[in-house]
């Protein structure tokens, strides 16, 4: 944790947007940034980045996370008494809020007894998170999105499980995309890991070892004032981690110290194919979470519009 | 149902977008429409239209619909063995998919044994809807949104519970908004009903009688090639209905005959205040549903961007 | 809490059955007690004491407790491919474990940082209770049951909401029942409160004020070596409590200090009518909890056999 | 299905206990039977036959059945405002009603459009079963239990997966137990299959092939007026079935034609060891289901008392 604390000292955004802030680096998304993001819509092409929410999802029960349970409460319910009456169907879902394509809230991870912006860990109870919960970013994540197609940039189908992404990989992918990262951008990192799962259906393989950001990328993200980062893996960062004694250092630094919202299990394959085809890697990115009161994460269906 | 069937004959879109279509009037949202919608972003101001998902929601158990149940599966979970280890929090939700701000899928209501586009009602089972389910519109609802502030146009805080909205009311509100409704637009109807609930917390009052569209509005919507309609009530249409013998005629005609997606419990108050202030009632509207496989509805957090 | 601590000093059973004990006063139910209990079966008449688990239950959302949500996962599922194939139905439930007829586990309430038998409160986490959980009494509660029909003994339909039961009331009801309370007995207290709810359906009335044990009864129970106590109310003890500054003192003393399992919302009306008719107030009482791992309570369907 | 229909004609109990009956062979449990059952209690030894309800259960998602999800709604909830206030813990469960030790209701399986006693299959809807649901046997299953230890009688740890139990096996085990099966008895069949799972934790192995009753046993059960049958497997009957074209024939004949309640995943190992030790294979068996309104099955924790 020594290294984590050193980097934390350099990248911390605590207090940067006020002592009451609960949105962290999403504050980089100014109205001006939103306006420019809308300007990225040239063709009117829409891409959905959410994976299906169903029993076929990738969850294997780790930490109690299971796939969504969808149950019908009515399938042929009568509206009115007679046999000819109109009918309706209705349904329920039970699911972990982080079982599929998701945002981690800034209350999702912490250390040293403090959440992002210094709120005490005791603000998270069985009643939910009273600080930094996902509904605090209900106004959403809408900004310019930039795809960094790390797999394509390296000419591989997928970065290897356990392969560490380093800053020069990010630079290389950004150059390949011919995009200059700007303050308020949301970065979408494609490693190819989800694409492999979609083909082989190997949940164990998808969930237990994955390519992802190494700890050195944290300062790179900080310097560029990135608003949020999402990837096609379940942790954004590399698993197993670089230092076996320090679990999830990128989560800790991004979420707890920088206040940077992480997105996981984003399906970037169709978008990436389109970007490779037209050479345009920037787009309007719109990804509001569900406003579950006090929740520490949210499933969502992000859209990219080119 | 005689009247419903007569109107249905005039407004039906079955087959209009092919025998396999499951998106209905969302097909009016062409790439050109999306492009123009993005052009509505002038200031970069973002509005969230979702109500909170929590125990304080409006549900009273009607048809088995309850408010969301949010439970923490971890509040201070250790990542690693030692006491100094980083911590995490995680959570679950159990909820009806139509308990709060929601889209109805085109499989939500039907009559005569057929869903939109002629699919048999038997395609909806306890396994979900194999046709017209909400995930079929996963690419979302993203288009130009137009606010019709019916309450403000009439100079009232709220249209009365049971008050029928007629086509001239829609025309009047559109004129007040100085907007010409165009093919592919999403209409957001503000009646003031949700605003009253937010103040008085009277669930019974919110859920049992409400202002809303009368049956005559259906052809008006059809003629204008509206892509989707959402309101700040729980049914969009007037309750109790105009004809006590015909339950939910607007649902039937819109969803089953036209294939028009309905949105309910949208919180339009902050947006409406802004529109009243700057006189601009059009905006980029982005409202992707969760892609719950086979679901007949979805909660969501819609955004409007001006 | 001063009074609670004084009584606690006199009634504490910590260590009485070993430092590892997690069953408390159920230890009074020796094989000899079970054998004698079986001897109470004279006629072979069976009574079910569980209230229905469904949407019509008494819950009003207090502390997040809602009524059970029962959903069908299959209603006409085919076993095999052909149309003539046999069919099946299957279902789910989502429910608070203490929403209806229930046992409180010895991990349900605590104070001073300690559970029954001195286990630290930190043994209860979002992973469940590692000590004193309901599955630790999986071998059940099976013993002689004795009905104390307090309402009938007083000649009233129901003791008044807020009416305090004192030791002489218990003595009086026991005399009316012509039963000598013996070590290991389970006492079933009928106040009439549930019977009123079954008639008027007034959830608010049932859940917010009720007759029940006053704090003076705790030592009475201790002296008699009662194994468990259940009532037809939702708290066994009187609500509002005798001292507004001390919430649930009987729970604290029984569960945390004595290790006495409490049962709530037991439907005793049919049994009571039978006892009144034949004058026999003792029976075989069999009431195993569900063995939910780490749970702090369990729904159940207790039986009385005469 | 020809064979099934032939046997059905011989074993059908439709109408035997009236056209309104919903309890089937449990009607064999007369007060006299209950009284004699109580007489089996000689030592006061209690055995719990329920497996734990938790994430470690045997479910692998077949037909949507998952293991129970247990979540805490409070772990250190304060009762009152001050820091010294007593605390409470509370919890929820979400589970398939047939995910662990369970009773199948008489509405669980059917064919030819009819449930037990001729009720139409249409009585089972998403609102639950209006006929033959599990709450209809809320007065429980309490009778004499008889253990038929098929594995021990054959001198094996476990009958082989797919091994068919035939009537002579039942006779052999009954002789070994020195018990005469009597009208109203509940038979508990121990194959050893669960014991293997408890050791190896192989869910796939436990759930997909198992020893069990062959179709010839149905008339054997009918002739003896058995009230209910439970086993240590997930289907009681052999899997894969004897005739690949006829799924679950024993379920169909027992549940739908005879009205015989089946119990599954009963843990009989501790009981069996005791029976082998003292040579007594009969006991008081008490196994009330949860009274979930309209449910087609129920988890439970059965007890045997010797």
PDB file of C-alpha atoms in Angstrom, chain A residues 1 5 30-32 34-35 38-39 41-55 62-66 68 70-77 79-80 82 84-98 107-112 121 124-129 137-142 245-248 252 270 284 286-297 299-303 305-306, chain B residues 1 5 30-32 34-35 38-39 41-55 62-66 68 70-77 79-80 82 84-98 107-112 121 124-129 137-142 245-248 252 270 284 286-297 299-303 305-306:
ATOM      1  CA  UNK A   1       0.000   0.000   0.000  1.00  0.00           C
ATOM      2  CA  UNK A   5      -0.332   6.080  -0.841  1.00  0.00           C
ATOM      3  CA  UNK A  30     -18.577  21.208 -18.185  1.00  0.00           C
ATOM      4  CA  UNK A  31     -21.450  22.474 -20.321  1.00  0.00           C
ATOM      5  CA  UNK A  32     -18.834  23.391 -22.897  1.00  0.00           C
ATOM      6  CA  UNK A  34     -21.161  18.518 -23.379  1.00  0.00           C
ATOM      7  CA  UNK A  35     -21.725  20.943 -26.227  1.00  0.00           C
ATOM      8  CA  UNK A  38     -22.853  16.695 -29.164  1.00  0.00           C
ATOM      9  CA  UNK A  39     -20.841  18.034 -32.065  1.00  0.00           C
ATOM     10  CA  UNK A  41     -22.577  13.306 -33.928  1.00  0.00           C
ATOM     11  CA  UNK A  42     -21.951  13.335 -37.668  1.00  0.00           C
ATOM     12  CA  UNK A  43     -23.797  10.352 -39.111  1.00  0.00           C
ATOM     13  CA  UNK A  44     -26.503   9.682 -36.548  1.00  0.00           C
ATOM     14  CA  UNK A  45     -25.247   6.127 -35.962  1.00  0.00           C
ATOM     15  CA  UNK A  46     -26.113   4.716 -32.536  1.00  0.00           C
ATOM     16  CA  UNK A  47     -24.241   1.937 -30.731  1.00  0.00           C
ATOM     17  CA  UNK A  48     -25.460   0.153 -27.600  1.00  0.00           C
ATOM     18  CA  UNK A  49     -22.663  -0.836 -25.231  1.00  0.00           C
ATOM     19  CA  UNK A  50     -24.648  -2.813 -22.669  1.00  0.00           C
ATOM     20  CA  UNK A  51     -24.424  -6.585 -22.439  1.00  0.00           C
ATOM     21  CA  UNK A  52     -27.702  -8.492 -22.028  1.00  0.00           C
ATOM     22  CA  UNK A  53     -29.052  -8.711 -18.479  1.00  0.00           C
ATOM     23  CA  UNK A  54     -30.094 -12.332 -18.121  1.00  0.00           C
ATOM     24  CA  UNK A  55     -29.310 -15.770 -16.829  1.00  0.00           C
ATOM     25  CA  UNK A  62     -17.936 -14.322  -6.730  1.00  0.00           C
ATOM     26  CA  UNK A  63     -18.603 -12.131  -3.709  1.00  0.00           C
ATOM     27  CA  UNK A  64     -22.250 -13.128  -3.971  1.00  0.00           C
ATOM     28  CA  UNK A  65     -22.667 -11.683  -7.458  1.00  0.00           C
ATOM     29  CA  UNK A  66     -25.063 -13.756  -9.516  1.00  0.00           C
ATOM     30  CA  UNK A  68     -29.949 -11.265 -13.051  1.00  0.00           C
ATOM     31  CA  UNK A  70     -35.961 -12.084 -14.367  1.00  0.00           C
ATOM     32  CA  UNK A  71     -39.425 -13.267 -13.391  1.00  0.00           C
ATOM     33  CA  UNK A  72     -42.807 -12.492 -14.892  1.00  0.00           C
ATOM     34  CA  UNK A  73     -45.466 -11.301 -12.474  1.00  0.00           C
ATOM     35  CA  UNK A  74     -48.105 -11.462 -15.230  1.00  0.00           C
ATOM     36  CA  UNK A  75     -48.048 -12.955 -18.714  1.00  0.00           C
ATOM     37  CA  UNK A  76     -51.655 -12.833 -19.782  1.00  0.00           C
ATOM     38  CA  UNK A  77     -53.217 -10.678 -17.116  1.00  0.00           C
ATOM     39  CA  UNK A  79     -57.568  -5.813 -17.738  1.00  0.00           C
ATOM     40  CA  UNK A  80     -61.205  -6.092 -16.875  1.00  0.00           C
ATOM     41  CA  UNK A  82     -64.561 -10.335 -19.719  1.00  0.00           C
ATOM     42  CA  UNK A  84     -62.157 -10.450 -24.621  1.00  0.00           C
ATOM     43  CA  UNK A  85     -60.554  -7.944 -22.290  1.00  0.00           C
ATOM     44  CA  UNK A  86     -57.163  -6.523 -23.149  1.00  0.00           C
ATOM     45  CA  UNK A  87     -54.233  -8.254 -21.526  1.00  0.00           C
ATOM     46  CA  UNK A  88     -50.973  -7.203 -19.996  1.00  0.00           C
ATOM     47  CA  UNK A  89     -47.637  -8.642 -19.001  1.00  0.00           C
ATOM     48  CA  UNK A  90     -45.460  -7.411 -16.163  1.00  0.00           C
ATOM     49  CA  UNK A  91     -42.154  -8.448 -14.640  1.00  0.00           C
ATOM     50  CA  UNK A  92     -39.558  -8.244 -11.871  1.00  0.00           C
ATOM     51  CA  UNK A  93     -35.821  -8.406 -11.673  1.00  0.00           C
ATOM     52  CA  UNK A  94     -33.536  -9.355  -8.786  1.00  0.00           C
ATOM     53  CA  UNK A  95     -29.903  -8.579  -9.471  1.00  0.00           C
ATOM     54  CA  UNK A  96     -26.635  -7.396  -8.054  1.00  0.00           C
ATOM     55  CA  UNK A  97     -26.237  -3.810  -9.223  1.00  0.00           C
ATOM     56  CA  UNK A  98     -22.810  -4.657 -10.575  1.00  0.00           C
ATOM     57  CA  UNK A 107     -18.742   4.637  -2.589  1.00  0.00           C
ATOM     58  CA  UNK A 108     -17.830   1.253  -4.043  1.00  0.00           C
ATOM     59  CA  UNK A 109     -14.259   0.985  -2.709  1.00  0.00           C
ATOM     60  CA  UNK A 110     -12.259   2.736  -0.023  1.00  0.00           C
ATOM     61  CA  UNK A 111      -9.347   2.374   2.367  1.00  0.00           C
ATOM     62  CA  UNK A 112      -7.985   3.987   5.481  1.00  0.00           C
ATOM     63  CA  UNK A 121     -16.460   4.799   5.648  1.00  0.00           C
ATOM     64  CA  UNK A 124     -21.906   3.240   4.076  1.00  0.00           C
ATOM     65  CA  UNK A 125     -24.324   1.062   6.028  1.00  0.00           C
ATOM     66  CA  UNK A 126     -26.962  -1.560   5.285  1.00  0.00           C
ATOM     67  CA  UNK A 127     -29.216   1.405   4.549  1.00  0.00           C
ATOM     68  CA  UNK A 128     -26.914   2.211   1.609  1.00  0.00           C
ATOM     69  CA  UNK A 129     -24.314   4.889   1.036  1.00  0.00           C
ATOM     70  CA  UNK A 137     -24.347  11.208 -10.516  1.00  0.00           C
ATOM     71  CA  UNK A 138     -27.916  10.893 -11.738  1.00  0.00           C
ATOM     72  CA  UNK A 139     -27.431  13.796 -14.108  1.00  0.00           C
ATOM     73  CA  UNK A 140     -25.399  11.222 -15.790  1.00  0.00           C
ATOM     74  CA  UNK A 141     -22.309  10.677 -17.632  1.00  0.00           C
ATOM     75  CA  UNK A 142     -22.715  12.423 -20.931  1.00  0.00           C
ATOM     76  CA  UNK A 245      -0.187  -7.917  -1.692  1.00  0.00           C
ATOM     77  CA  UNK A 246      -2.160  -4.915  -2.961  1.00  0.00           C
ATOM     78  CA  UNK A 247      -5.646  -5.748  -4.149  1.00  0.00           C
ATOM     79  CA  UNK A 248      -7.272  -3.484  -6.773  1.00  0.00           C
ATOM     80  CA  UNK A 252      -8.468   2.513  -4.957  1.00  0.00           C
ATOM     81  CA  UNK A 270     -19.517  -3.300 -32.656  1.00  0.00           C
ATOM     82  CA  UNK A 284     -21.131  11.404 -28.138  1.00  0.00           C
ATOM     83  CA  UNK A 286     -24.354   9.004 -23.009  1.00  0.00           C
ATOM     84  CA  UNK A 287     -24.520   6.695 -20.028  1.00  0.00           C
ATOM     85  CA  UNK A 288     -26.854   7.639 -17.188  1.00  0.00           C
ATOM     86  CA  UNK A 289     -26.996   5.240 -14.234  1.00  0.00           C
ATOM     87  CA  UNK A 290     -30.232   4.158 -12.642  1.00  0.00           C
ATOM     88  CA  UNK A 291     -30.868   6.436  -9.705  1.00  0.00           C
ATOM     89  CA  UNK A 292     -31.146   3.741  -7.053  1.00  0.00           C
ATOM     90  CA  UNK A 293     -31.132   5.656  -3.799  1.00  0.00           C
ATOM     91  CA  UNK A 294     -27.948   5.037  -1.848  1.00  0.00           C
ATOM     92  CA  UNK A 295     -26.659   2.394  -4.256  1.00  0.00           C
ATOM     93  CA  UNK A 296     -22.949   1.784  -4.713  1.00  0.00           C
ATOM     94  CA  UNK A 297     -23.232   0.856  -8.365  1.00  0.00           C
ATOM     95  CA  UNK A 299     -26.364  -1.409 -14.261  1.00  0.00           C
ATOM     96  CA  UNK A 300     -26.844   0.619 -17.400  1.00  0.00           C
ATOM     97  CA  UNK A 301     -27.030   0.564 -21.155  1.00  0.00           C
ATOM     98  CA  UNK A 302     -24.551   3.128 -22.457  1.00  0.00           C
ATOM     99  CA  UNK A 303     -24.896   4.558 -25.937  1.00  0.00           C
ATOM    100  CA  UNK A 305     -23.451   8.118 -31.155  1.00  0.00           C
ATOM    101  CA  UNK A 306     -21.303   8.979 -34.136  1.00  0.00           C
TER     102      UNK A 306
ATOM    103  CA  UNK B   1     -63.755  -2.194 -27.906  1.00  0.00           C
ATOM    104  CA  UNK B   5     -60.903  -1.521 -33.300  1.00  0.00           C
ATOM    105  CA  UNK B  30     -33.561   7.746 -38.669  1.00  0.00           C
ATOM    106  CA  UNK B  31     -29.881   8.658 -38.562  1.00  0.00           C
ATOM    107  CA  UNK B  32     -30.895  12.033 -39.968  1.00  0.00           C
ATOM    108  CA  UNK B  34     -30.532  11.622 -34.568  1.00  0.00           C
ATOM    109  CA  UNK B  35     -28.161  14.045 -36.222  1.00  0.00           C
ATOM    110  CA  UNK B  38     -27.747  16.360 -31.494  1.00  0.00           C
ATOM    111  CA  UNK B  39     -27.982  19.784 -33.033  1.00  0.00           C
ATOM    112  CA  UNK B  41     -27.592  20.887 -27.797  1.00  0.00           C
ATOM    113  CA  UNK B  42     -26.829  24.603 -27.521  1.00  0.00           C
ATOM    114  CA  UNK B  43     -25.856  25.249 -23.915  1.00  0.00           C
ATOM    115  CA  UNK B  44     -24.678  21.859 -22.711  1.00  0.00           C
ATOM    116  CA  UNK B  45     -27.277  21.800 -19.933  1.00  0.00           C
ATOM    117  CA  UNK B  46     -28.213  18.312 -18.779  1.00  0.00           C
ATOM    118  CA  UNK B  47     -31.494  17.333 -17.080  1.00  0.00           C
ATOM    119  CA  UNK B  48     -32.207  13.984 -15.436  1.00  0.00           C
ATOM    120  CA  UNK B  49     -35.798  12.830 -15.812  1.00  0.00           C
ATOM    121  CA  UNK B  50     -35.711   9.703 -13.635  1.00  0.00           C
ATOM    122  CA  UNK B  51     -37.382   9.599 -10.242  1.00  0.00           C
ATOM    123  CA  UNK B  52     -35.425   7.991  -7.392  1.00  0.00           C
ATOM    124  CA  UNK B  53     -35.572   4.200  -7.194  1.00  0.00           C
ATOM    125  CA  UNK B  54     -36.157   3.482  -3.533  1.00  0.00           C
ATOM    126  CA  UNK B  55     -38.564   2.589  -0.784  1.00  0.00           C
ATOM    127  CA  UNK B  62     -51.305  -2.532  -7.459  1.00  0.00           C
ATOM    128  CA  UNK B  63     -50.956  -5.584  -9.666  1.00  0.00           C
ATOM    129  CA  UNK B  64     -48.105  -6.700  -7.445  1.00  0.00           C
ATOM    130  CA  UNK B  65     -45.993  -3.622  -8.163  1.00  0.00           C
ATOM    131  CA  UNK B  66     -43.998  -2.606  -5.132  1.00  0.00           C
ATOM    132  CA  UNK B  68     -37.649  -1.160  -5.248  1.00  0.00           C
ATOM    133  CA  UNK B  70     -32.322  -2.182  -2.233  1.00  0.00           C
ATOM    134  CA  UNK B  71     -30.112  -4.375  -0.071  1.00  0.00           C
ATOM    135  CA  UNK B  72     -26.395  -4.236   0.599  1.00  0.00           C
ATOM    136  CA  UNK B  73     -24.503  -7.468   0.074  1.00  0.00           C
ATOM    137  CA  UNK B  74     -21.337  -5.904   1.507  1.00  0.00           C
ATOM    138  CA  UNK B  75     -20.727  -2.657   3.368  1.00  0.00           C
ATOM    139  CA  UNK B  76     -17.215  -2.996   4.642  1.00  0.00           C
ATOM    140  CA  UNK B  77     -15.983  -6.070   2.793  1.00  0.00           C
ATOM    141  CA  UNK B  79     -10.204  -7.106  -0.103  1.00  0.00           C
ATOM    142  CA  UNK B  80      -7.476  -9.279   1.294  1.00  0.00           C
ATOM    143  CA  UNK B  82      -5.180  -7.865   6.783  1.00  0.00           C
ATOM    144  CA  UNK B  84      -5.576  -2.417   6.723  1.00  0.00           C
ATOM    145  CA  UNK B  85      -6.860  -3.991   3.501  1.00  0.00           C
ATOM    146  CA  UNK B  86      -8.939  -1.934   1.139  1.00  0.00           C
ATOM    147  CA  UNK B  87     -12.677  -2.358   1.518  1.00  0.00           C
ATOM    148  CA  UNK B  88     -15.616  -2.563  -0.805  1.00  0.00           C
ATOM    149  CA  UNK B  89     -19.377  -2.231  -0.752  1.00  0.00           C
ATOM    150  CA  UNK B  90     -21.784  -4.062  -3.031  1.00  0.00           C
ATOM    151  CA  UNK B  91     -25.542  -4.242  -3.410  1.00  0.00           C
ATOM    152  CA  UNK B  92     -28.657  -5.841  -4.893  1.00  0.00           C
ATOM    153  CA  UNK B  93     -32.001  -4.628  -6.069  1.00  0.00           C
ATOM    154  CA  UNK B  94     -35.326  -6.455  -6.373  1.00  0.00           C
ATOM    155  CA  UNK B  95     -37.920  -4.468  -8.273  1.00  0.00           C
ATOM    156  CA  UNK B  96     -40.781  -4.556 -10.690  1.00  0.00           C
ATOM    157  CA  UNK B  97     -39.376  -3.332 -13.986  1.00  0.00           C
ATOM    158  CA  UNK B  98     -42.174  -0.798 -14.201  1.00  0.00           C
ATOM    159  CA  UNK B 107     -44.984  -6.721 -25.355  1.00  0.00           C
ATOM    160  CA  UNK B 108     -46.513  -5.018 -22.308  1.00  0.00           C
ATOM    161  CA  UNK B 109     -50.173  -4.940 -23.486  1.00  0.00           C
ATOM    162  CA  UNK B 110     -52.176  -6.685 -26.186  1.00  0.00           C
ATOM    163  CA  UNK B 111     -55.636  -7.847 -27.167  1.00  0.00           C
ATOM    164  CA  UNK B 112     -57.284 -10.227 -29.580  1.00  0.00           C
ATOM    165  CA  UNK B 121     -49.752 -13.514 -27.430  1.00  0.00           C
ATOM    166  CA  UNK B 124     -45.084 -14.074 -23.865  1.00  0.00           C
ATOM    167  CA  UNK B 125     -44.499 -16.775 -21.279  1.00  0.00           C
ATOM    168  CA  UNK B 126     -42.949 -17.065 -17.839  1.00  0.00           C
ATOM    169  CA  UNK B 127     -39.647 -17.231 -19.716  1.00  0.00           C
ATOM    170  CA  UNK B 128     -40.311 -13.647 -20.846  1.00  0.00           C
ATOM    171  CA  UNK B 129     -41.347 -12.159 -24.156  1.00  0.00           C
ATOM    172  CA  UNK B 137     -34.951  -1.468 -28.411  1.00  0.00           C
ATOM    173  CA  UNK B 138     -31.574  -1.669 -26.733  1.00  0.00           C
ATOM    174  CA  UNK B 139     -30.099   0.717 -29.253  1.00  0.00           C
ATOM    175  CA  UNK B 140     -32.231   3.013 -27.343  1.00  0.00           C
ATOM    176  CA  UNK B 141     -34.460   5.887 -27.643  1.00  0.00           C
ATOM    177  CA  UNK B 142     -32.308   8.782 -28.689  1.00  0.00           C
ATOM    178  CA  UNK B 245     -65.943  -0.653 -20.229  1.00  0.00           C
ATOM    179  CA  UNK B 246     -62.694  -0.219 -22.172  1.00  0.00           C
ATOM    180  CA  UNK B 247     -59.572  -0.399 -20.020  1.00  0.00           C
ATOM    181  CA  UNK B 248     -56.439   1.417 -21.204  1.00  0.00           C
ATOM    182  CA  UNK B 252     -53.791  -0.728 -26.613  1.00  0.00           C
ATOM    183  CA  UNK B 270     -36.860  20.887 -13.594  1.00  0.00           C
ATOM    184  CA  UNK B 284     -31.543  16.055 -27.313  1.00  0.00           C
ATOM    185  CA  UNK B 286     -31.435  10.115 -24.661  1.00  0.00           C
ATOM    186  CA  UNK B 287     -33.211   7.292 -22.871  1.00  0.00           C
ATOM    187  CA  UNK B 288     -31.817   3.791 -23.338  1.00  0.00           C
ATOM    188  CA  UNK B 289     -33.621   0.994 -21.451  1.00  0.00           C
ATOM    189  CA  UNK B 290     -31.789  -1.676 -19.528  1.00  0.00           C
ATOM    190  CA  UNK B 291     -31.397  -4.641 -21.838  1.00  0.00           C
ATOM    191  CA  UNK B 292     -33.093  -7.202 -19.597  1.00  0.00           C
ATOM    192  CA  UNK B 293     -33.521 -10.228 -21.831  1.00  0.00           C
ATOM    193  CA  UNK B 294     -37.171 -10.843 -22.637  1.00  0.00           C
ATOM    194  CA  UNK B 295     -38.425  -8.115 -20.305  1.00  0.00           C
ATOM    195  CA  UNK B 296     -41.686  -6.309 -20.950  1.00  0.00           C
ATOM    196  CA  UNK B 297     -40.529  -3.028 -19.479  1.00  0.00           C
ATOM    197  CA  UNK B 299     -36.622   1.286 -15.490  1.00  0.00           C
ATOM    198  CA  UNK B 300     -34.362   4.004 -16.783  1.00  0.00           C
ATOM    199  CA  UNK B 301     -32.923   7.416 -16.146  1.00  0.00           C
ATOM    200  CA  UNK B 302     -33.661   9.537 -19.208  1.00  0.00           C
ATOM    201  CA  UNK B 303     -31.630  12.631 -19.948  1.00  0.00           C
ATOM    202  CA  UNK B 305     -29.745  18.007 -23.047  1.00  0.00           C
ATOM    203  CA  UNK B 306     -30.236  21.571 -24.185  1.00  0.00           C
TER     204      UNK B 306
END
